[in-house]
Amino acid sequence: QVQLVESGGDSVHPGGSLRLSCAASGYVRSTDCFGWFRQAPGKEREWVACIWRRTGDTPYADSVKGRFTISRDNVKNTVYLQMNSLKPEDTAMYYCAAGRALPGGCDYNYWGQGTQVTVSS
């Protein structure tokens, strides 16, 4: 089992920055990939970015590419999402997830409780 706890969500003005954290505990070594997802009210959950443990690859959704950066501190078992140049459309509940690799992707079977990000003027 892996437990994930997100933090860092807040309300910011457009153009602002936030850093989200996802602290992992439990059998973290069983995971191959960590990802960030978001869900805005009335919308489906959207994949944002992920980081692969072995290769360090960090793919991003087109909507956040160039503005968001995912990183990982293996000593602290924490995954971060640095969000810059925030836009109102980034407003959502952000979730951290972890899972095992599958052909073509990651099978996310561990989820955090979410942290709210609100971008408004």
XYZ file of N, CA and C in Angstrom:
363
model
N 0.837 -1.199 0.000
C 0.000 0.000 0.000
C 0.869 1.245 0.000
N 0.376 2.254 -0.669
C 1.045 3.550 -0.724
C 0.035 4.620 -0.324
N 0.455 5.524 0.552
C -0.397 6.633 0.949
C 0.164 7.922 0.355
N -0.729 8.761 -0.138
C -0.332 10.016 -0.769
C -1.079 11.171 -0.106
N -0.339 12.217 0.241
C -0.942 13.386 0.862
C -0.465 14.626 0.123
N -1.419 15.342 -0.494
C -1.082 16.561 -1.216
C -1.169 17.774 -0.295
N -0.430 18.803 -0.659
C -0.500 20.079 0.043
C -0.021 21.177 -0.901
N -0.260 22.419 -0.499
C 0.250 23.543 -1.271
C -0.796 24.298 -2.064
N -2.015 23.767 -2.124
C -3.053 24.480 -2.863
C -3.406 25.795 -2.187
N -3.828 26.766 -3.004
C -4.130 28.096 -2.464
C -4.890 28.883 -3.524
N -5.248 30.103 -3.170
C -5.855 31.041 -4.116
C -4.804 32.052 -4.540
N -4.650 32.246 -5.836
C -3.654 33.171 -6.366
C -4.252 33.977 -7.503
N -3.594 35.086 -7.823
C -4.003 35.900 -8.958
C -3.440 35.317 -10.250
N -4.057 35.614 -11.373
C -3.501 35.186 -12.666
C -2.060 35.665 -12.809
N -1.225 34.793 -13.342
C 0.183 35.093 -13.467
C 1.012 34.665 -12.277
N 0.356 34.274 -11.209
C 1.057 33.854 -10.004
C 1.604 32.445 -10.100
N 2.236 32.021 -9.011
C 2.868 30.703 -8.960
C 2.467 29.971 -7.683
N 2.483 28.663 -7.765
C 2.269 27.804 -6.608
C 3.123 26.559 -6.777
N 3.494 25.953 -5.642
C 4.150 24.655 -5.697
C 3.338 23.672 -4.873
N 2.868 22.645 -5.540
C 2.144 21.575 -4.868
C 3.125 20.483 -4.464
N 2.841 19.864 -3.334
C 3.655 18.750 -2.857
C 2.786 17.518 -2.681
N 3.393 16.364 -2.890
C 2.718 15.085 -2.687
C 3.669 14.191 -1.905
N 3.376 14.012 -0.631
C 4.209 13.182 0.223
C 3.726 11.741 0.162
N 4.631 10.845 -0.192
C 4.295 9.428 -0.318
C 4.872 8.644 0.854
N 4.103 7.684 1.315
C 4.573 6.800 2.374
C 4.070 5.394 2.089
N 4.634 4.445 2.818
C 4.278 3.055 2.573
C 5.279 2.407 1.632
N 4.806 1.463 0.829
C 5.695 0.702 -0.058
C 5.906 1.468 -1.369
N 6.590 2.606 -1.243
C 6.793 3.501 -2.381
C 7.602 2.832 -3.482
N 8.502 1.913 -3.099
C 9.349 1.246 -4.095
C 8.531 0.422 -5.084
N 7.273 0.125 -4.725
C 6.431 -0.667 -5.625
C 5.897 0.153 -6.793
N 6.084 1.469 -6.739
C 5.531 2.338 -7.774
C 6.561 2.647 -8.848
N 6.086 2.787 -10.080
C 6.952 3.134 -11.208
C 6.757 4.567 -11.664
N 5.607 5.129 -11.349
C 5.271 6.443 -11.886
C 4.404 7.214 -10.895
N 4.613 8.503 -10.853
C 3.797 9.431 -10.089
C 3.209 10.453 -11.058
N 1.956 10.791 -10.832
C 1.320 11.746 -11.722
C 0.503 12.779 -10.978
N 0.249 13.882 -11.643
C -0.683 14.898 -11.155
C -1.868 14.971 -12.113
N -3.045 15.013 -11.526
C -4.282 15.167 -12.260
C -5.022 16.370 -11.686
N -6.012 16.862 -12.421
C -6.849 17.928 -11.895
C -8.273 17.751 -12.379
N -9.182 18.282 -11.591
C -10.584 18.212 -11.957
C -11.268 19.504 -11.557
N -11.804 20.197 -12.545
C -12.553 21.424 -12.306
C -14.030 21.083 -12.150
N -14.794 21.918 -11.467
C -16.228 21.653 -11.294
C -16.935 21.450 -12.630
N -17.680 20.379 -12.741
C -18.435 20.110 -13.950
C -17.622 19.553 -15.102
N -16.338 19.287 -14.859
C -15.479 18.755 -15.914
C -14.903 17.414 -15.515
N -14.426 16.673 -16.514
C -13.811 15.391 -16.243
C -12.397 15.599 -15.709
N -11.926 14.579 -15.002
C -10.559 14.636 -14.501
C -9.580 14.668 -15.666
N -8.560 15.498 -15.532
C -7.587 15.721 -16.598
C -6.186 15.364 -16.101
N -5.469 14.583 -16.877
C -4.064 14.298 -16.559
C -3.241 15.555 -16.823
N -2.323 15.874 -15.931
C -1.507 17.081 -16.037
C -0.052 16.747 -16.377
N 0.542 15.844 -15.615
C 1.957 15.521 -15.811
C 2.271 14.253 -15.031
N 3.383 13.626 -15.378
C 3.836 12.484 -14.599
C 5.356 12.418 -14.631
N 5.889 11.641 -13.715
C 7.331 11.431 -13.651
C 7.586 9.951 -13.436
N 8.484 9.400 -14.245
C 8.798 7.985 -14.193
C 10.028 7.772 -13.313
N 9.914 6.821 -12.386
C 10.962 6.637 -11.383
C 12.278 6.212 -12.007
N 12.260 5.270 -12.924
C 13.505 4.723 -13.457
C 14.165 5.646 -14.466
N 13.382 6.214 -15.369
C 13.976 7.008 -16.446
C 14.022 8.504 -16.124
N 13.151 8.957 -15.220
C 13.070 10.381 -14.930
C 12.304 11.168 -15.981
N 11.720 10.478 -16.963
C 10.951 11.174 -17.985
C 9.775 11.915 -17.355
N 9.463 13.078 -17.938
C 8.402 13.931 -17.387
C 7.527 14.480 -18.506
N 6.608 13.703 -18.994
C 5.674 14.235 -19.999
C 4.640 15.157 -19.372
N 4.124 16.081 -20.167
C 3.145 17.068 -19.701
C 1.966 17.159 -20.665
N 0.839 17.536 -20.127
C -0.300 17.871 -20.971
C 0.019 19.160 -21.721
N -0.499 19.279 -22.928
C -0.227 20.471 -23.735
C -0.686 21.750 -23.029
N -1.736 21.647 -22.241
C -2.309 22.827 -21.597
C -1.390 23.425 -20.526
N -0.416 22.654 -20.060
C 0.465 23.160 -19.000
C 1.933 23.164 -19.407
N 2.246 22.639 -20.564
C 3.624 22.541 -21.014
C 4.269 23.929 -21.066
N 5.458 24.028 -20.492
C 6.162 25.301 -20.462
C 5.837 26.147 -19.244
N 4.783 25.782 -18.521
C 4.399 26.556 -17.326
C 4.530 25.730 -16.043
N 4.288 24.437 -16.137
C 4.345 23.548 -14.969
C 5.587 22.661 -15.066
N 6.133 22.332 -13.907
C 7.285 21.437 -13.833
C 7.053 20.421 -12.722
N 7.159 19.141 -13.069
C 7.047 18.083 -12.083
C 8.449 17.622 -11.707
N 8.643 17.348 -10.425
C 9.945 16.882 -9.965
C 9.742 15.949 -8.779
N 10.832 15.292 -8.373
C 10.720 14.314 -7.302
C 11.961 14.370 -6.432
N 11.743 14.306 -5.140
C 12.825 14.190 -4.162
C 12.769 12.769 -3.625
N 13.686 11.912 -4.088
C 13.643 10.505 -3.707
C 13.973 10.283 -2.235
N 14.717 11.197 -1.641
C 15.053 11.057 -0.217
C 13.809 11.318 0.630
N 13.069 12.334 0.268
C 11.864 12.698 1.025
C 10.625 11.956 0.537
N 10.746 11.166 -0.540
C 9.582 10.495 -1.137
C 8.458 11.485 -1.413
N 8.831 12.596 -1.994
C 7.878 13.662 -2.272
C 7.963 14.058 -3.738
N 6.806 14.243 -4.336
C 6.712 14.707 -5.718
C 6.134 16.121 -5.699
N 6.691 16.976 -6.534
C 6.279 18.374 -6.567
C 5.691 18.729 -7.927
N 4.847 19.731 -7.916
C 4.358 20.321 -9.159
C 4.506 21.829 -9.021
N 5.524 22.372 -9.674
C 5.724 23.806 -9.699
C 4.864 24.393 -10.803
N 4.000 25.311 -10.434
C 3.059 25.891 -11.391
C 3.332 27.381 -11.502
N 3.714 27.813 -12.679
C 3.998 29.221 -12.947
C 3.007 29.760 -13.977
N 2.946 31.074 -14.063
C 2.067 31.734 -15.039
C 0.661 31.164 -14.986
N 0.130 31.069 -13.794
C -1.171 30.446 -13.610
C -2.273 31.253 -14.280
N -3.244 30.520 -14.805
C -4.381 31.109 -15.508
C -5.671 30.713 -14.782
N -6.731 31.474 -14.982
C -8.015 31.094 -14.355
C -8.444 29.681 -14.729
N -8.120 29.249 -15.934
C -8.506 27.899 -16.361
C -7.705 26.799 -15.666
N -6.705 27.160 -14.888
C -5.976 26.177 -14.079
C -6.700 25.875 -12.764
N -7.763 26.631 -12.487
C -8.531 26.410 -11.263
C -9.122 25.012 -11.247
N -8.811 24.252 -10.211
C -9.269 22.867 -10.111
C -8.800 22.271 -8.784
N -9.349 21.106 -8.487
C -8.793 20.283 -7.426
C -7.674 19.454 -8.060
N -6.506 19.508 -7.461
C -5.358 18.789 -7.984
C -5.096 17.537 -7.145
N -4.915 16.420 -7.843
C -4.712 15.139 -7.195
C -3.366 14.549 -7.591
N -2.716 13.947 -6.630
C -1.506 13.182 -6.865
C -1.890 11.710 -6.968
N -1.211 10.978 -7.847
C -1.486 9.556 -8.018
C -0.178 8.810 -8.255
N -0.196 7.533 -7.947
C 0.986 6.697 -8.157
C 0.546 5.316 -8.626
N 1.436 4.647 -9.352
C 1.066 3.334 -9.839
C 2.207 2.598 -10.493
N 1.860 1.487 -11.101
C 2.820 0.636 -11.769
C 2.763 0.858 -13.276
N 3.873 0.588 -13.925
C 3.933 0.755 -15.369
C 3.147 -0.344 -16.073
N 2.466 0.049 -17.120
C 1.794 -0.860 -18.030
C 2.276 -0.536 -19.440
N 2.165 -1.476 -20.369
C 2.541 -1.118 -21.742
C 1.778 0.112 -22.205
N 2.514 1.155 -22.507
C 1.888 2.355 -23.016
C 1.460 3.368 -21.989
N 1.684 3.072 -20.703
C 1.257 4.051 -19.716
C 1.460 3.607 -18.297
N 0.752 4.269 -17.397
C 0.851 3.996 -15.966
C -0.516 3.623 -15.433
N -0.570 2.583 -14.630
C -1.810 2.155 -13.994
C -1.867 2.789 -12.609
N -2.522 3.933 -12.521
C -2.590 4.669 -11.266
C -3.602 4.001 -10.336
N -3.139 3.435 -9.252
C -4.070 2.806 -8.313
C -3.967 3.352 -6.897
N -3.139 4.374 -6.721
C -3.067 5.061 -5.440
C -3.334 6.546 -5.687
N -4.208 7.113 -4.861
C -4.623 8.508 -5.061
C -4.614 9.247 -3.734
N -4.280 10.530 -3.816
C -4.387 11.392 -2.650
C -5.775 11.995 -2.557
N -5.951 12.834 -1.538
C -7.268 13.408 -1.283
C -7.508 14.707 -2.052
N -6.457 15.266 -2.615
C -6.595 16.466 -3.420
C -6.270 17.745 -2.667
N -5.860 18.749 -3.422
C -5.600 20.079 -2.869
C -6.141 21.098 -3.873
N -6.857 22.107 -3.361
C -7.569 23.052 -4.228
C -6.660 24.183 -4.683
N -6.695 24.441 -5.978
C -6.002 25.588 -6.561
C -7.055 26.489 -7.213
N -7.051 27.745 -6.827
C -7.990 28.713 -7.383
C -7.205 29.904 -7.929
N -7.444 30.211 -9.200
C -6.766 31.326 -9.847
C -7.832 32.337 -10.278
N -7.823 33.487 -9.647
C -8.813 34.505 -9.980
C -8.293 35.876 -9.602
N -8.840 36.872 -10.250
C -8.431 38.254 -9.965
C -9.382 38.890 -8.967
